[in-house]
PDB file of N, CA, C and O in Angstrom:
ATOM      1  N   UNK A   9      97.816  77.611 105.075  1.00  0.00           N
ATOM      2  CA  UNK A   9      98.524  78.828 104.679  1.00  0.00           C
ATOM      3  C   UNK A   9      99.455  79.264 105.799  1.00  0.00           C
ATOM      4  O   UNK A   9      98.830  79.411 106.850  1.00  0.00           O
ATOM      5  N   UNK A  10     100.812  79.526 105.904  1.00  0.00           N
ATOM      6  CA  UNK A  10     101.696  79.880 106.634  1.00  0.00           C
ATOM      7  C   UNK A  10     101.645  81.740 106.601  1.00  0.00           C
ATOM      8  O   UNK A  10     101.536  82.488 105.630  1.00  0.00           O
ATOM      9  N   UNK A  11     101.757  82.017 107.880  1.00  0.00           N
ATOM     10  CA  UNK A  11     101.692  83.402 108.261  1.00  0.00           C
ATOM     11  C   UNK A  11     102.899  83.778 108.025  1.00  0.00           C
ATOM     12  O   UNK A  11     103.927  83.115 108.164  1.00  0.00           O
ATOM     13  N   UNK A  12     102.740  85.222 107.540  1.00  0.00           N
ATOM     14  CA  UNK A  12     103.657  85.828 107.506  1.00  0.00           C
ATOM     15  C   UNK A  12     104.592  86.949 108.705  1.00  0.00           C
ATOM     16  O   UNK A  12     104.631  88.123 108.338  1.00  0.00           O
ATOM     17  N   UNK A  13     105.245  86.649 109.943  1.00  0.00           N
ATOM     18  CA  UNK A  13     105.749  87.947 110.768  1.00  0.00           C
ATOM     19  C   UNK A  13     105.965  88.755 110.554  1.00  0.00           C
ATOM     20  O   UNK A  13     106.887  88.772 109.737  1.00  0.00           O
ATOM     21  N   UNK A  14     105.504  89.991 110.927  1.00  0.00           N
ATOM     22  CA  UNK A  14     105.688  91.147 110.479  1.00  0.00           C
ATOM     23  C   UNK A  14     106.887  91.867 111.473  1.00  0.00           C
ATOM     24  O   UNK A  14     108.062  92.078 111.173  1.00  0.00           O
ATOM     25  N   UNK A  15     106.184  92.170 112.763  1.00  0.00           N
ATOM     26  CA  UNK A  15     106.577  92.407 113.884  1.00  0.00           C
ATOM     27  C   UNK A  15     105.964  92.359 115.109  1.00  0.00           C
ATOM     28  O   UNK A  15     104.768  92.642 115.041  1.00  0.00           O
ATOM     29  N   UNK A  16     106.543  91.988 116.669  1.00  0.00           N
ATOM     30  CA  UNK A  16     106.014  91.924 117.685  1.00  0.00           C
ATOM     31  C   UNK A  16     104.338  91.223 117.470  1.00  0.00           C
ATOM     32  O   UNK A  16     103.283  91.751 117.822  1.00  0.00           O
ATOM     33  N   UNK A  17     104.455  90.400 117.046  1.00  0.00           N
ATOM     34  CA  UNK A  17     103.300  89.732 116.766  1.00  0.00           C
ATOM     35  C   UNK A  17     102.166  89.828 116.438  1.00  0.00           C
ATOM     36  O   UNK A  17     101.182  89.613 117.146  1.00  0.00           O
ATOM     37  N   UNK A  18     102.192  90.206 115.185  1.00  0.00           N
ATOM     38  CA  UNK A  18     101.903  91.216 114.174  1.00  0.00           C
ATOM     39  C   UNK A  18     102.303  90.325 112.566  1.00  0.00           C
ATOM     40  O   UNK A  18     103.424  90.468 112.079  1.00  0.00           O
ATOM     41  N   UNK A  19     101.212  89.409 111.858  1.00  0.00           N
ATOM     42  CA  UNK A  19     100.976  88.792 111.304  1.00  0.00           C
ATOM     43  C   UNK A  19     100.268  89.354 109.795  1.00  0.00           C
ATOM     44  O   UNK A  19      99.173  89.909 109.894  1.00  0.00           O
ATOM     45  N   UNK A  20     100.816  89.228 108.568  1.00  0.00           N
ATOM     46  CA  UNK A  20     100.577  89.857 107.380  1.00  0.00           C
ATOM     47  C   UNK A  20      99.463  88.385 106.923  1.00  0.00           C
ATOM     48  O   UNK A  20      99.776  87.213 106.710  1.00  0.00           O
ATOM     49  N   UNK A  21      97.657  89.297 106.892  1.00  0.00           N
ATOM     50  CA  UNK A  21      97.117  88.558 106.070  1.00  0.00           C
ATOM     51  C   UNK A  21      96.800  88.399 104.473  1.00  0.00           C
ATOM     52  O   UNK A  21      96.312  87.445 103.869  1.00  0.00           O
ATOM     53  N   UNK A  22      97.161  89.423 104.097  1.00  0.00           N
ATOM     54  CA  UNK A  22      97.018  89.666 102.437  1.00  0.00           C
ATOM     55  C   UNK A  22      97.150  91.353 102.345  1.00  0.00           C
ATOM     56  O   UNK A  22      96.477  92.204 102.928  1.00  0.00           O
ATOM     57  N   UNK A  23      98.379  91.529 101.299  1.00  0.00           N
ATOM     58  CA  UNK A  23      98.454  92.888 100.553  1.00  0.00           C
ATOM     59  C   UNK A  23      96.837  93.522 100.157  1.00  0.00           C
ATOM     60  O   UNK A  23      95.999  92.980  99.436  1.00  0.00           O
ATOM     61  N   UNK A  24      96.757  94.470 100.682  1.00  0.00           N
ATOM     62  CA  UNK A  24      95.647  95.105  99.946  1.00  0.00           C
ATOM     63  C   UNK A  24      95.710  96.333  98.799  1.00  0.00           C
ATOM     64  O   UNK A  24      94.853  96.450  97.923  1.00  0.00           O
ATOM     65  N   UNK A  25      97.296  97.563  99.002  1.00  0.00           N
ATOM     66  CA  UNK A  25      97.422  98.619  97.872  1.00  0.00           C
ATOM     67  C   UNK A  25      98.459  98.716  98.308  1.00  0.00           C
ATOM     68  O   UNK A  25      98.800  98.368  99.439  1.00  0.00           O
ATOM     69  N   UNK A  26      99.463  99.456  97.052  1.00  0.00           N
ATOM     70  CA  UNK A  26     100.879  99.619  97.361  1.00  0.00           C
ATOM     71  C   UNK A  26     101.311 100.616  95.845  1.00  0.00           C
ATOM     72  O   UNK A  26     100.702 100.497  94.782  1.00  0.00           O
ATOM     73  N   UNK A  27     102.207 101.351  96.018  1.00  0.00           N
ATOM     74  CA  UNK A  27     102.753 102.075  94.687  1.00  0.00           C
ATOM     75  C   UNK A  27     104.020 102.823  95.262  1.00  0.00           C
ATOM     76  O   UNK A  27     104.213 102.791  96.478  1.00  0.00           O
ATOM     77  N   UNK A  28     104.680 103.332  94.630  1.00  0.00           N
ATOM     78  CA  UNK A  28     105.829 103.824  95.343  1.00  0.00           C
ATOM     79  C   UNK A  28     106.554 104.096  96.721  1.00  0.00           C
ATOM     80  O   UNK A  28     107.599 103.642  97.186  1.00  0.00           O
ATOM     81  N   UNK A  29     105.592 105.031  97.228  1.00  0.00           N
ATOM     82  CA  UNK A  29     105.612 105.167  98.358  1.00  0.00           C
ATOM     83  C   UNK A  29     105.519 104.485  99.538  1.00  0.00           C
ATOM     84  O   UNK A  29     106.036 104.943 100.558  1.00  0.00           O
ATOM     85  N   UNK A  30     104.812 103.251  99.528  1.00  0.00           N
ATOM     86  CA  UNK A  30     104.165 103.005 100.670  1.00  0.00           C
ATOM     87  C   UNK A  30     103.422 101.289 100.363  1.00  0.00           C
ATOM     88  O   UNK A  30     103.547 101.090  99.155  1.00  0.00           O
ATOM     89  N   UNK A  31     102.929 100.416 100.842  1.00  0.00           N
ATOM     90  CA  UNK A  31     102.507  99.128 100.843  1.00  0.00           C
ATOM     91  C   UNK A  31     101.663  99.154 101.884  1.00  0.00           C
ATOM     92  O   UNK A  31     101.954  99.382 103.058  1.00  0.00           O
ATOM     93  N   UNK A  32     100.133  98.805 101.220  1.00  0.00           N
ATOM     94  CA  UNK A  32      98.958  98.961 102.488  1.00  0.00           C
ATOM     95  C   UNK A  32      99.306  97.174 102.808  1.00  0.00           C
ATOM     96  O   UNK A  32      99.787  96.417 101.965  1.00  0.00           O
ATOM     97  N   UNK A  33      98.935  96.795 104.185  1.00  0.00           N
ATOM     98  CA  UNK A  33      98.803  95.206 104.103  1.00  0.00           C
ATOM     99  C   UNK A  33      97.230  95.204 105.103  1.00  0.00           C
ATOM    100  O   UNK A  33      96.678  96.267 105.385  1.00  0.00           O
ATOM    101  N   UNK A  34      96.760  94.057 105.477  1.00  0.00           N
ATOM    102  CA  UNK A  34      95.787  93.891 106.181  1.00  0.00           C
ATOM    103  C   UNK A  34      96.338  92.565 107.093  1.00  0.00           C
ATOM    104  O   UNK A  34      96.656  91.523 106.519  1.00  0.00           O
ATOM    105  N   UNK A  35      96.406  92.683 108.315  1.00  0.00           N
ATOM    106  CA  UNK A  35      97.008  92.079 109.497  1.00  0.00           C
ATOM    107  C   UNK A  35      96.927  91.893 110.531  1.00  0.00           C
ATOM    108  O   UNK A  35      96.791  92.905 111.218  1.00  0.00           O
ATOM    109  N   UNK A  36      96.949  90.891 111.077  1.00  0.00           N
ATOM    110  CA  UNK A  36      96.129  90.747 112.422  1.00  0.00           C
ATOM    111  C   UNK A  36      97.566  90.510 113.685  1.00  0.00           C
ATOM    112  O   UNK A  36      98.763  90.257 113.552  1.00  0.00           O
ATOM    113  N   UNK A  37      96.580  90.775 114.984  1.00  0.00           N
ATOM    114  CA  UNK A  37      97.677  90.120 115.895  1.00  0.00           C
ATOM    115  C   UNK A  37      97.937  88.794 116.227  1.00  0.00           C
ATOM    116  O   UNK A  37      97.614  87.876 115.473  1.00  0.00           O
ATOM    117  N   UNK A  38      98.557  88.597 117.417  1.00  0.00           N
ATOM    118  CA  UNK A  38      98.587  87.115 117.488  1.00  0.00           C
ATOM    119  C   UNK A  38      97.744  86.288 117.496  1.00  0.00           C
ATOM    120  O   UNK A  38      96.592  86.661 117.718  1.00  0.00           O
ATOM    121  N   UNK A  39      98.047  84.720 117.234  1.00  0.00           N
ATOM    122  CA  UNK A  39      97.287  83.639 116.681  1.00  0.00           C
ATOM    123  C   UNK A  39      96.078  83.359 117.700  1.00  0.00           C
ATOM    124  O   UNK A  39      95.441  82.329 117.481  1.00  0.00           O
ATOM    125  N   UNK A  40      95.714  84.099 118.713  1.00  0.00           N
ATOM    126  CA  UNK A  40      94.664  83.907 120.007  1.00  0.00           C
ATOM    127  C   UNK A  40      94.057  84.627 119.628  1.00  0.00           C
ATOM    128  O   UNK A  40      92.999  84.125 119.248  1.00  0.00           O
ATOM    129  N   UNK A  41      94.121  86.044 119.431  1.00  0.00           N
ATOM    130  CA  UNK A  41      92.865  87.250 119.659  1.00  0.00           C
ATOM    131  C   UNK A  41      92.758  87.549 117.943  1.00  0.00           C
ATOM    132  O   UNK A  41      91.735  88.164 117.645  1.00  0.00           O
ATOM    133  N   UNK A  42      93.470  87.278 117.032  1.00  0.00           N
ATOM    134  CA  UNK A  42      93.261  87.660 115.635  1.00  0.00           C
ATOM    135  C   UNK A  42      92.535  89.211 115.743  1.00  0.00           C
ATOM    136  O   UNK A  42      91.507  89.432 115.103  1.00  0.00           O
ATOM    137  N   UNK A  43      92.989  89.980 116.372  1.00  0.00           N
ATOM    138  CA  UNK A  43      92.365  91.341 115.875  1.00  0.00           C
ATOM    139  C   UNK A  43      93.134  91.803 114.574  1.00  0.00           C
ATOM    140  O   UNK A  43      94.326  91.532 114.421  1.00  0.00           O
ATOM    141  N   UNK A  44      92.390  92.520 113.634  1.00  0.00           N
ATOM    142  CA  UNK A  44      92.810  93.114 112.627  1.00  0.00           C
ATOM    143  C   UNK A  44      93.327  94.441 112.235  1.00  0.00           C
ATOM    144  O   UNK A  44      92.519  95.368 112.284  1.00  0.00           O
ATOM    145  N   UNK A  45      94.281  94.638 111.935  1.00  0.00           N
ATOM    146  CA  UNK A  45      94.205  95.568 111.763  1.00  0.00           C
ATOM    147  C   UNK A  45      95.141  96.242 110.304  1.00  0.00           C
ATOM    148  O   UNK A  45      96.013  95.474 109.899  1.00  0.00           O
ATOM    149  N   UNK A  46      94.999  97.618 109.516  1.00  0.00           N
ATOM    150  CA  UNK A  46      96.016  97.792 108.156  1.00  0.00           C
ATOM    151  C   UNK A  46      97.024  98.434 108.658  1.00  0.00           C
ATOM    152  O   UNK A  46      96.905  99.196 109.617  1.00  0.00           O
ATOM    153  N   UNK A  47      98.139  98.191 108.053  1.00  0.00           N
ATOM    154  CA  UNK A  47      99.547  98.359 108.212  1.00  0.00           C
ATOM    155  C   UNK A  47     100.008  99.082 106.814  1.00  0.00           C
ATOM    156  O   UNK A  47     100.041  98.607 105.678  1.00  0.00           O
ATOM    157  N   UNK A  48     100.261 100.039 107.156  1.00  0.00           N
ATOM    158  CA  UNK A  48     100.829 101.178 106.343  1.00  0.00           C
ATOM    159  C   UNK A  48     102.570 100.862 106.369  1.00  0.00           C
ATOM    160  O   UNK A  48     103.355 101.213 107.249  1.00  0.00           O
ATOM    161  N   UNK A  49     102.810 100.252 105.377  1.00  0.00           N
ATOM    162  CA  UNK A  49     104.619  99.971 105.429  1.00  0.00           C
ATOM    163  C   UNK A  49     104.900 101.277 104.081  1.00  0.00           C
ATOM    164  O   UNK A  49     104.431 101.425 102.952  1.00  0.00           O
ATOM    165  N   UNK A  50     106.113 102.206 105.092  1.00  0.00           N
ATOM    166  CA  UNK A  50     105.979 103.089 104.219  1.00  0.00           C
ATOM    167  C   UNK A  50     107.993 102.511 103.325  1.00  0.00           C
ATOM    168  O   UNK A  50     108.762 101.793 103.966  1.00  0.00           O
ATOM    169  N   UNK A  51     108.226 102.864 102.392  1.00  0.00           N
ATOM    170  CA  UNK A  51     109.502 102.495 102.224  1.00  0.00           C
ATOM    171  C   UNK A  51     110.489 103.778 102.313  1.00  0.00           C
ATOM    172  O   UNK A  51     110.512 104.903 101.815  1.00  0.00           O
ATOM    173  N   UNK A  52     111.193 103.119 103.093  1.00  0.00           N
ATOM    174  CA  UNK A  52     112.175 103.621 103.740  1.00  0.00           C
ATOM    175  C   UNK A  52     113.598 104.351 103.019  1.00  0.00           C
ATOM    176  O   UNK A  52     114.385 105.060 103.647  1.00  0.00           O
ATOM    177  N   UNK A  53     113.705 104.035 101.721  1.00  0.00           N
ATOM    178  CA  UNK A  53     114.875 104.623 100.539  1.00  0.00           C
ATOM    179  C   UNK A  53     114.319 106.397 100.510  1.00  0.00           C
ATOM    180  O   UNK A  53     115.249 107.195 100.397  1.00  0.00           O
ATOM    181  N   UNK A  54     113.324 106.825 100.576  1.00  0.00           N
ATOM    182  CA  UNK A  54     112.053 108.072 100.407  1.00  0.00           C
ATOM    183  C   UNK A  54     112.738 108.576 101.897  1.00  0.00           C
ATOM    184  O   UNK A  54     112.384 108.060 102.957  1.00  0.00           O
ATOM    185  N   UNK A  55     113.874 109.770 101.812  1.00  0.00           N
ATOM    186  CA  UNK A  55     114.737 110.488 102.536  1.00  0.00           C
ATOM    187  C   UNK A  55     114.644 112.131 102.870  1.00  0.00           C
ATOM    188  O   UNK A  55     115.063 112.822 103.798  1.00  0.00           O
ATOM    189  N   UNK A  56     113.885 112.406 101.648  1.00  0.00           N
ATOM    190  CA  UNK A  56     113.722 113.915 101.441  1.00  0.00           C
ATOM    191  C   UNK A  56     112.983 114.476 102.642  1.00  0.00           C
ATOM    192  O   UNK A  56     112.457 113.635 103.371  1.00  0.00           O
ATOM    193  N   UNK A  57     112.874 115.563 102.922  1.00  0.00           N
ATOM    194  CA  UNK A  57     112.604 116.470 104.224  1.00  0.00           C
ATOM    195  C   UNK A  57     111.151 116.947 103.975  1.00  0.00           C
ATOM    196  O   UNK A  57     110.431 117.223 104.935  1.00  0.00           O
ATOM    197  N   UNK A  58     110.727 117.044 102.745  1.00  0.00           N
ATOM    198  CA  UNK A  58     109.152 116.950 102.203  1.00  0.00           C
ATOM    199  C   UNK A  58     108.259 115.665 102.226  1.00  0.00           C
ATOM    200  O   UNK A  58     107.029 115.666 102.181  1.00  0.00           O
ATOM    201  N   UNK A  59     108.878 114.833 102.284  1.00  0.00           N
ATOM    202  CA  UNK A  59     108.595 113.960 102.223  1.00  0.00           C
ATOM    203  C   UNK A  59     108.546 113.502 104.358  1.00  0.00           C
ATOM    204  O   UNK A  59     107.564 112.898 104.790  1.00  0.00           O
ATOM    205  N   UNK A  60     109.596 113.878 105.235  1.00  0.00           N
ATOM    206  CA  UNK A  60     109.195 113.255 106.568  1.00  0.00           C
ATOM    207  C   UNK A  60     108.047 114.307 106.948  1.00  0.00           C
ATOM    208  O   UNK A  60     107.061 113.971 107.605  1.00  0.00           O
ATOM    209  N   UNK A  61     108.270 115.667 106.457  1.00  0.00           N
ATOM    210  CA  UNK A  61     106.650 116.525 107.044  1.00  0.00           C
ATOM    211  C   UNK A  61     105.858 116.112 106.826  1.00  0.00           C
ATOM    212  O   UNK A  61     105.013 116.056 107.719  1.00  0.00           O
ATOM    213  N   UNK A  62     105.555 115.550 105.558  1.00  0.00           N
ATOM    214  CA  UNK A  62     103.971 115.018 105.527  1.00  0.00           C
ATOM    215  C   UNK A  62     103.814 113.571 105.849  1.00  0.00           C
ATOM    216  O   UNK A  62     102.750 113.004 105.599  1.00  0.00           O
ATOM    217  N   UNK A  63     104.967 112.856 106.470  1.00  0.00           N
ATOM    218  CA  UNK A  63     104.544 111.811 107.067  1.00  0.00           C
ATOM    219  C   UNK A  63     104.441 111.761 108.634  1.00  0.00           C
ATOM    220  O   UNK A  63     104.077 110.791 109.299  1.00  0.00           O
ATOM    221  N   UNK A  64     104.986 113.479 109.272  1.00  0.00           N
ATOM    222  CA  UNK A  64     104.826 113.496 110.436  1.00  0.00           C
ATOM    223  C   UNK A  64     103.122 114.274 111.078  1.00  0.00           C
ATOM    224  O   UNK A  64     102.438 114.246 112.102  1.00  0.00           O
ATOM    225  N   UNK A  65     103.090 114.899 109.715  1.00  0.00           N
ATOM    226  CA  UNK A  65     101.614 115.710 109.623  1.00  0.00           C
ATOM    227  C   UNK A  65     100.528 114.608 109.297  1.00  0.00           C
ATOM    228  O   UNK A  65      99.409 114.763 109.787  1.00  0.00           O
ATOM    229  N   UNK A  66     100.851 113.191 108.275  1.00  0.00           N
ATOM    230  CA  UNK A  66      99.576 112.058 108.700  1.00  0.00           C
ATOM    231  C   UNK A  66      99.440 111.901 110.174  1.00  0.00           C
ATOM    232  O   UNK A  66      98.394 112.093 110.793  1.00  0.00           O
ATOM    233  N   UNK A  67     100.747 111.482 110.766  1.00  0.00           N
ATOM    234  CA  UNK A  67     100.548 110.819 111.887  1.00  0.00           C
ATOM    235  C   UNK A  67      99.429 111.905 113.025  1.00  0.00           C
ATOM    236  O   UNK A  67      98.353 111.778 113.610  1.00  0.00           O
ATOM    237  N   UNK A  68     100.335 112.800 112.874  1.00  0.00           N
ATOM    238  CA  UNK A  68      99.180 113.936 113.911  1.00  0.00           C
ATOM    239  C   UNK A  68      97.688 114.071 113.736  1.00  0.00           C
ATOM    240  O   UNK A  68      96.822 114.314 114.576  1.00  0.00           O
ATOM    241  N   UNK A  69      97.578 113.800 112.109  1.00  0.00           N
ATOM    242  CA  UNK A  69      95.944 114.094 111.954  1.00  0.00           C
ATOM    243  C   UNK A  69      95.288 112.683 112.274  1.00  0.00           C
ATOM    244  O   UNK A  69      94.319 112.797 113.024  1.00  0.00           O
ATOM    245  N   UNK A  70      95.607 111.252 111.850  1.00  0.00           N
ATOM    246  CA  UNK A  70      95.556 110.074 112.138  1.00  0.00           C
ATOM    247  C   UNK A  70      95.090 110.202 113.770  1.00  0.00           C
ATOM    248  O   UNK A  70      93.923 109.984 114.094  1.00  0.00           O
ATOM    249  N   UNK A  71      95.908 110.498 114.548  1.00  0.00           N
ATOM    250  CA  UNK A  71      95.880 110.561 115.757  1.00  0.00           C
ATOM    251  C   UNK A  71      94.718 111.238 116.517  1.00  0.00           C
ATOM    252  O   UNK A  71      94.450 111.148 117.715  1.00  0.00           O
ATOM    253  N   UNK A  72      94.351 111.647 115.951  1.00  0.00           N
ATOM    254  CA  UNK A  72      93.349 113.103 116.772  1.00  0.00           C
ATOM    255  C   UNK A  72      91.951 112.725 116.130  1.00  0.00           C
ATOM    256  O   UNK A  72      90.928 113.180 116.642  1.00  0.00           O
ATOM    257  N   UNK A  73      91.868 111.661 114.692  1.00  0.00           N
ATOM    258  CA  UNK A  73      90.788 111.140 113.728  1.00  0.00           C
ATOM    259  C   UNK A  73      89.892 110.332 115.276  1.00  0.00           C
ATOM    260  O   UNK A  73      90.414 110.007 116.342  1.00  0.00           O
ATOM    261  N   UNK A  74      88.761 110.233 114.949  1.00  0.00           N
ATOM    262  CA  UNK A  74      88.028 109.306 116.244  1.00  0.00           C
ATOM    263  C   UNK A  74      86.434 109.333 115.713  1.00  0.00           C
ATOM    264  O   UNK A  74      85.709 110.207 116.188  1.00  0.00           O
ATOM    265  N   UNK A  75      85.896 108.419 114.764  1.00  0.00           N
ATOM    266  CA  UNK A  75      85.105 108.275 113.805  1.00  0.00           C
ATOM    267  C   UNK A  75      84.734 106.666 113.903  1.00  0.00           C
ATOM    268  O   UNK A  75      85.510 105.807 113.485  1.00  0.00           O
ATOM    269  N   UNK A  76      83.603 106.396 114.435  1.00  0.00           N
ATOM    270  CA  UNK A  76      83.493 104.878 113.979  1.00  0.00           C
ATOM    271  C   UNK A  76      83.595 104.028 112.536  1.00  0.00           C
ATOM    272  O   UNK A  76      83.702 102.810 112.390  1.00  0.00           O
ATOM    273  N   UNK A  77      83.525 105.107 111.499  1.00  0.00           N
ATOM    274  CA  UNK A  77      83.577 104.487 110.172  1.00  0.00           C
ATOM    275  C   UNK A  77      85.407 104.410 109.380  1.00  0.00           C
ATOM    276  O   UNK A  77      85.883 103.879 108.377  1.00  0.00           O
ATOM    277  N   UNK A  78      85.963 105.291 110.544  1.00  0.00           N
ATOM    278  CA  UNK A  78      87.634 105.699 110.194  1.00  0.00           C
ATOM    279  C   UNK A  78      88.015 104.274 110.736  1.00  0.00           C
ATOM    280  O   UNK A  78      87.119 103.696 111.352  1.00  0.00           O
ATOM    281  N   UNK A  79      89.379 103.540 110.576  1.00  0.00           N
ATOM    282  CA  UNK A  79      89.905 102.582 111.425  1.00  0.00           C
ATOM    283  C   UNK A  79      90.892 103.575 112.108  1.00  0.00           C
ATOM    284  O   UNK A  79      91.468 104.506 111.546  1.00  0.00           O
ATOM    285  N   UNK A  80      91.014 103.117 113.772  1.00  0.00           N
ATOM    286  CA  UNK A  80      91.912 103.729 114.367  1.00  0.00           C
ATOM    287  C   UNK A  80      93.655 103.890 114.660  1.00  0.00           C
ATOM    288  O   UNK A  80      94.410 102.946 114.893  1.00  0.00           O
ATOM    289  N   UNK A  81      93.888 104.768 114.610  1.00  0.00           N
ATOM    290  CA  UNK A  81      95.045 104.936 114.391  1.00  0.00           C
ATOM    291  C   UNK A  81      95.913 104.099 115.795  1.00  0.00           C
ATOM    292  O   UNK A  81      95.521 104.585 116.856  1.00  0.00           O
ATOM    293  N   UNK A  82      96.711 103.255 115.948  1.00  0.00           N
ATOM    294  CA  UNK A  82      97.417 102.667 116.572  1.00  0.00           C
ATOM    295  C   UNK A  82      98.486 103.158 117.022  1.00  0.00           C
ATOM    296  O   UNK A  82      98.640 103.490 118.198  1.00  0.00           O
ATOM    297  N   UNK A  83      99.224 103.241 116.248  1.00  0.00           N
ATOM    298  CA  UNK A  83     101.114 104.304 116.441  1.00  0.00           C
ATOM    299  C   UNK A  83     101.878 103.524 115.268  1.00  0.00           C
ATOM    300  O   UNK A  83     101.285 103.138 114.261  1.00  0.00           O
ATOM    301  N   UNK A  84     102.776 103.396 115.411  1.00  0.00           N
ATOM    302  CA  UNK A  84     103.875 103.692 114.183  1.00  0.00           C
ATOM    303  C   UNK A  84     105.453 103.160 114.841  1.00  0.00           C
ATOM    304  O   UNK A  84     105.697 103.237 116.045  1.00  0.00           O
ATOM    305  N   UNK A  85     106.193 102.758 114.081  1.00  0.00           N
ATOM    306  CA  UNK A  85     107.177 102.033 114.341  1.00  0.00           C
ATOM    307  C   UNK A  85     108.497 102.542 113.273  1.00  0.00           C
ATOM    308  O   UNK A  85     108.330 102.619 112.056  1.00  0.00           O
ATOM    309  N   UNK A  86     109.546 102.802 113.814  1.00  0.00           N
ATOM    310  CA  UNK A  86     110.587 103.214 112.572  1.00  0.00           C
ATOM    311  C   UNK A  86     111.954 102.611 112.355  1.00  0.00           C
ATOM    312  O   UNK A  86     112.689 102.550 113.341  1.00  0.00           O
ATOM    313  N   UNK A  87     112.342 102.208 111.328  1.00  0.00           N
ATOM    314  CA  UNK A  87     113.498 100.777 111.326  1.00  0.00           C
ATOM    315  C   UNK A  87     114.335 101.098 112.206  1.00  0.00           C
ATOM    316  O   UNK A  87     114.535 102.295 112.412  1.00  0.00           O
ATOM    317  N   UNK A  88     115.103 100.003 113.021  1.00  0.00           N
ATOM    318  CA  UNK A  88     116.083 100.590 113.718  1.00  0.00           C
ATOM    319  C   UNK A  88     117.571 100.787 112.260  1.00  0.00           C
ATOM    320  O   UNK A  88     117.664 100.249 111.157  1.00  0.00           O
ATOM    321  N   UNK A  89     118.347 101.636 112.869  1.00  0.00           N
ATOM    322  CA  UNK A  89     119.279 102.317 112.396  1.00  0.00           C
ATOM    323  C   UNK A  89     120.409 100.906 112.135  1.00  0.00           C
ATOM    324  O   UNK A  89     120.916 100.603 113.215  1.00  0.00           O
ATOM    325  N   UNK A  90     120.815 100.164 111.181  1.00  0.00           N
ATOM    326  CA  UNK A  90     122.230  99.255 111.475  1.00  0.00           C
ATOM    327  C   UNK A  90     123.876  99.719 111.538  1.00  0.00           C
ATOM    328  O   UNK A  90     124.745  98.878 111.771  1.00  0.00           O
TER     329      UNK A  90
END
């Protein structure tokens, strides 16, 4: 099975949920340490100003979450501009 790049080495192992908004994936790092981790790809056409508050209000609560049964929040990445 050929991997998929995501970014910075950062490897897509299989879609897990996705619907308008957003595409969950499940993904590991590079081909040595395979840690895992889900990748929230949110889509980027979704412009509205209601729409960046409550994606700046996940990130804050994400962040501050610290629960062994939660997966941990990593950080976040945003397209560059062309």
């Amino acid at each position: 099975k050929k991997e998929k790049y995501i970014k910075k080495g950062i490897y897509e192992d299989k879609k897990i949920d996705g619907g308008c908004y957003n595409e969950i994936y499940l993904v590991h790092s590079n081909k040595n340490t395979k840690k895992t981790y889900v990748l929230k790809k949110i889509n980027t056409h979704i412009q509205d100003s209601d729409w960046q508050k409550y994606f700046i209000r996940e990130i804050s609560v994400l962040s501050e979450l610290n629960h062994p049964s939660l997966i941990k929040f990593c950080g976040f990445s945003l397209p560059s501009k062309s």
